[in-house]
Coordinates of C-alpha atoms in Angstrom, one line a residue:
M64 CA 95.6 68.4 106.4
T65 CA 92.2 69.8 105.5
A66 CA 91.0 68.8 102.0
R67 CA 90.9 71.4 99.4
P68 CA 87.4 72.6 98.4
M69 CA 86.0 72.1 95.3
I70 CA 84.7 75.6 95.2
A71 CA 86.2 78.7 96.8
L72 CA 85.0 82.3 96.9
E73 CA 87.7 84.4 98.7
R74 CA 86.5 87.8 99.7
V75 CA 84.8 88.5 96.4
R76 CA 83.0 91.5 96.0
K77 CA 80.5 92.7 93.1
V78 CA 79.8 96.3 92.0
H79 CA 77.6 97.9 89.7
G80 CA 77.8 101.5 89.6
E81 CA 77.0 102.6 93.1
V82 CA 74.9 99.4 94.0
V83 CA 77.3 96.7 95.9
A84 CA 75.8 93.2 94.6
I85 CA 77.7 91.2 97.0
D86 CA 80.1 92.1 99.6
D87 CA 83.2 90.5 100.6
V88 CA 81.8 87.1 100.4
S89 CA 83.9 84.0 101.5
L90 CA 83.1 80.3 101.3
A91 CA 84.4 76.9 100.6
V92 CA 82.3 74.1 99.5
A93 CA 83.5 70.5 99.8
E94 CA 83.8 68.2 97.0
G95 CA 80.6 66.4 96.9
E96 CA 78.8 68.8 99.2
L97 CA 75.3 70.4 98.6
L98 CA 75.4 73.9 99.5
V99 CA 72.3 76.0 99.4
L100 CA 72.6 79.9 99.2
L101 CA 69.4 81.1 101.4
G102 CA 67.9 84.4 100.8
G103 CA 65.4 87.0 99.8
S104 CA 65.1 88.8 96.4
G105 CA 68.2 91.3 96.1
S106 CA 70.2 89.3 99.1
G107 CA 73.2 88.5 96.3
K108 CA 73.0 84.8 96.3
T109 CA 72.2 84.4 92.1
T110 CA 75.1 87.2 92.1
A111 CA 77.3 84.9 94.0
L112 CA 76.5 81.8 92.2
K113 CA 77.1 83.2 88.9
T114 CA 80.8 84.4 89.7
I115 CA 81.4 80.7 89.9
N116 CA 81.1 80.0 85.8
R117 CA 82.3 83.5 85.3
L118 CA 78.9 84.6 84.1
V119 CA 79.4 87.3 86.5
E120 CA 82.9 89.0 86.9
P121 CA 83.7 90.0 90.3
T122 CA 85.1 93.5 91.0
S123 CA 87.6 92.2 93.2
G124 CA 88.3 88.8 95.0
R125 CA 89.2 85.5 94.0
V126 CA 87.1 82.4 92.8
S127 CA 88.5 79.0 92.2
L128 CA 87.2 75.6 91.0
A129 CA 89.7 72.6 92.3
G130 CA 92.5 75.0 93.4
E131 CA 92.3 76.8 90.1
D132 CA 91.1 80.4 89.6
V133 CA 88.6 80.1 87.4
R134 CA 90.3 83.5 85.5
S135 CA 92.8 81.2 84.2
L136 CA 90.2 79.4 81.9
P137 CA 88.3 80.6 78.9
A138 CA 85.1 81.3 79.9
P139 CA 83.2 78.7 77.6
L140 CA 85.5 76.6 78.2
L141 CA 84.7 76.8 81.8
R142 CA 81.1 76.7 81.1
R143 CA 81.4 73.5 79.6
R144 CA 82.7 71.9 82.8
V145 CA 80.3 73.2 85.1
G146 CA 76.8 72.5 84.9
Y147 CA 74.1 74.9 84.9
V148 CA 70.5 74.8 85.8
F149 CA 68.3 78.0 86.2
Q150 CA 64.4 78.6 86.8
R151 CA 63.7 80.1 83.1
L152 CA 64.9 76.7 81.6
G153 CA 66.6 78.0 78.4
L154 CA 65.7 74.4 76.4
F155 CA 66.3 75.8 72.8
P156 CA 62.6 75.4 71.2
H157 CA 63.8 74.4 67.6
M158 CA 65.8 71.3 69.3
T159 CA 64.7 67.9 70.4
V160 CA 65.0 66.8 73.7
A161 CA 67.8 64.4 72.7
E162 CA 69.6 67.3 70.7
N163 CA 69.1 69.8 73.7
I164 CA 70.8 67.1 76.3
G165 CA 73.5 66.7 73.7
V166 CA 74.1 70.2 72.9
T167 CA 77.6 70.4 74.8
P168 CA 78.8 66.8 74.4
A169 CA 78.4 68.1 70.4
L170 CA 80.3 71.1 70.9
L171 CA 83.2 68.9 72.7
G172 CA 83.4 66.4 69.5
W173 CA 81.9 63.5 70.9
P174 CA 81.2 60.6 68.3
R175 CA 77.9 60.6 67.8
A176 CA 77.2 57.1 69.5
R177 CA 78.6 58.1 72.7
I178 CA 76.1 61.5 72.6
D179 CA 73.1 58.9 71.9
A180 CA 74.2 56.5 74.9
R181 CA 74.7 59.5 77.2
V182 CA 71.2 61.2 76.0
D183 CA 69.5 57.9 77.1
E184 CA 71.5 57.4 80.5
L185 CA 70.5 60.7 81.3
L186 CA 66.9 60.6 80.6
E187 CA 66.9 57.0 82.9
L188 CA 68.7 59.2 85.3
V189 CA 66.2 62.0 85.4
E190 CA 63.3 59.6 85.3
L191 CA 62.0 59.9 81.5
E192 CA 61.4 57.2 79.0
P193 CA 64.1 57.8 76.6
A194 CA 61.9 55.9 73.6
A195 CA 58.9 58.6 74.8
F196 CA 61.0 61.5 75.2
R197 CA 64.2 62.0 73.4
G198 CA 62.4 63.2 70.0
R199 CA 59.7 65.2 71.8
S200 CA 60.1 69.2 71.5
P201 CA 60.0 71.4 74.5
A202 CA 57.0 72.5 73.8
A203 CA 55.6 69.0 74.4
L204 CA 56.8 68.8 78.1
S205 CA 55.1 69.7 80.9
G206 CA 57.1 72.1 83.5
G207 CA 58.2 69.1 85.4
Q208 CA 59.3 67.3 82.6
A209 CA 61.0 70.3 81.0
Q210 CA 63.2 71.2 84.5
R211 CA 64.2 67.2 84.3
V212 CA 65.5 67.6 80.8
A213 CA 67.2 70.9 81.8
V214 CA 68.8 69.0 84.5
A215 CA 69.9 66.4 82.3
R216 CA 71.5 68.7 79.5
A217 CA 73.4 70.1 82.8
L218 CA 74.9 66.9 83.4
A219 CA 75.4 65.8 79.5
A220 CA 79.2 66.4 79.9
E221 CA 79.8 64.7 82.7
P222 CA 80.5 67.5 85.5
R223 CA 81.8 67.5 88.9
V224 CA 80.1 70.8 89.8
M225 CA 76.3 72.0 89.4
L226 CA 74.9 75.5 89.9
L227 CA 71.5 75.6 90.1
D228 CA 69.8 79.0 90.6
E229 CA 65.8 78.5 91.8
P230 CA 65.3 75.4 89.2
F231 CA 61.8 74.5 90.9
G232 CA 60.6 78.0 91.6
A233 CA 58.0 78.0 89.1
L234 CA 56.4 74.6 89.4
D235 CA 53.4 73.5 91.9
S236 CA 54.2 72.1 95.1
R237 CA 54.1 68.7 94.3
T238 CA 55.9 68.8 91.0
R239 CA 58.7 70.5 93.1
A240 CA 58.7 68.0 95.9
H241 CA 59.3 65.5 93.2
L242 CA 62.3 67.1 91.6
Q243 CA 63.6 67.8 95.0
A244 CA 63.7 64.1 95.7
A245 CA 65.0 63.4 92.0
L246 CA 68.1 66.0 92.8
A247 CA 68.8 64.7 95.8
K248 CA 69.1 61.2 94.6
I249 CA 71.2 62.5 91.6
H250 CA 73.7 64.1 94.1
R251 CA 74.1 60.8 96.2
R252 CA 74.5 58.8 93.1
L253 CA 77.0 60.6 91.3
G254 CA 78.8 62.4 94.3
L255 CA 78.5 66.0 92.4
T256 CA 79.6 69.1 94.2
I257 CA 76.4 71.5 94.0
V258 CA 75.6 74.9 94.8
F259 CA 71.9 75.4 94.8
V260 CA 69.7 79.1 95.2
T261 CA 67.0 79.3 96.9
H262 CA 64.3 81.8 99.0
D263 CA 62.6 78.6 100.1
V264 CA 63.3 77.7 103.7
V265 CA 62.2 74.6 103.4
E266 CA 63.5 73.3 100.0
A267 CA 67.1 74.4 101.7
L268 CA 66.3 72.4 104.8
L269 CA 65.8 69.5 102.8
L270 CA 68.3 69.5 100.2
G271 CA 71.5 71.5 102.1
D272 CA 74.2 69.5 103.6
R273 CA 74.9 73.1 104.6
I274 CA 73.0 76.5 104.3
A275 CA 74.3 79.6 103.6
V276 CA 72.2 82.5 104.6
M277 CA 72.6 85.8 102.5
R278 CA 71.3 89.3 103.0
A279 CA 72.0 92.7 101.5
G280 CA 75.0 91.3 99.5
R281 CA 76.8 89.3 102.4
I282 CA 76.9 85.8 104.4
I283 CA 75.2 86.3 107.7
Q284 CA 75.7 82.6 108.8
I285 CA 76.5 79.3 107.5
G286 CA 76.1 75.8 108.4
R287 CA 73.9 72.7 108.9
G288 CA 70.3 73.3 109.2
H289 CA 70.2 72.3 112.8
E290 CA 73.0 74.4 113.7
L291 CA 71.4 77.3 112.2
A292 CA 67.9 76.6 113.9
R293 CA 69.9 76.2 117.5
A294 CA 72.0 79.4 117.2
P295 CA 70.5 81.7 114.7
A296 CA 73.3 84.8 114.2
D297 CA 70.6 87.2 114.8
D298 CA 66.7 87.9 115.1
E299 CA 66.2 87.9 111.1
V300 CA 67.9 84.5 110.6
R301 CA 65.6 82.8 113.5
A302 CA 62.5 84.5 111.9
L303 CA 63.5 83.0 108.6
L304 CA 64.3 79.7 109.3
T305 CA 61.3 79.4 112.1
E306 CA 58.2 81.2 110.1
P307 CA 57.4 78.5 107.5
L308 CA 57.8 75.7 110.1
E309 CA 55.6 77.5 112.3
Q310 CA 53.1 78.4 109.1
A311 CA 53.2 74.4 108.4
A312 CA 52.3 73.8 111.7
A313 CA 49.3 76.2 111.6
A314 CA 48.2 74.2 108.5
R315 CA 48.4 70.7 109.8
A316 CA 46.2 72.2 112.7
R317 CA 43.7 73.6 110.4
L318 CA 43.5 70.2 108.6
A319 CA 43.2 68.3 112.0
E320 CA 40.1 70.4 113.4
G321 CA 36.7 68.7 113.3
P322 CA 33.5 69.6 111.9

């Protein structure tokens, strides 16, 4: 018997007026899997992601979490069960790092001692020294540090599912690489189910157990990176996967050139 997916979208459609944002999107994400939604601007990947925690309500179709229709839960309760990280951070500027991380546990009524212990545990998990960072304001953080705090905040209420929407897109390449490695480590350690949105092919290949390529609101192809590279669905998928790698190879060749 096939295990029930942790996340499932079944023929999900979202229409804004005359614009079809996503059309007939179906996918299943297994427990503990990291699925990447890959595509360019306007491909529908962020809209699809947001249907999972009801930041976007589908026009039709069904979205379920651990077999339960997400519409059966009040949206605020659902969002407290699902970690969410996006590129614009959303840290509260008037709160300290510790207060930011502890927001959801406080709303859930956790005792102060438990919140404090969870804040320190998560700061260590994202490789920020608790004594040095818990009292800082977001304005005193670098971009990479702030994004680590955002990840910690998303994990605060011990969710089994995380949604990440281009979380590292605004960062420099070195910081981005460090955070990609940190996320992969957290994913392995906690066994989280993750849906990760990106337009970056290299990021998708580095992080994804599977990759769903989206275009014009539809999933064009889904599979492991090597499966997509070996048998792309069409010329556009082939170009999407190969062009960045060819550019990287050309850059290495330039570096290797002699005087």
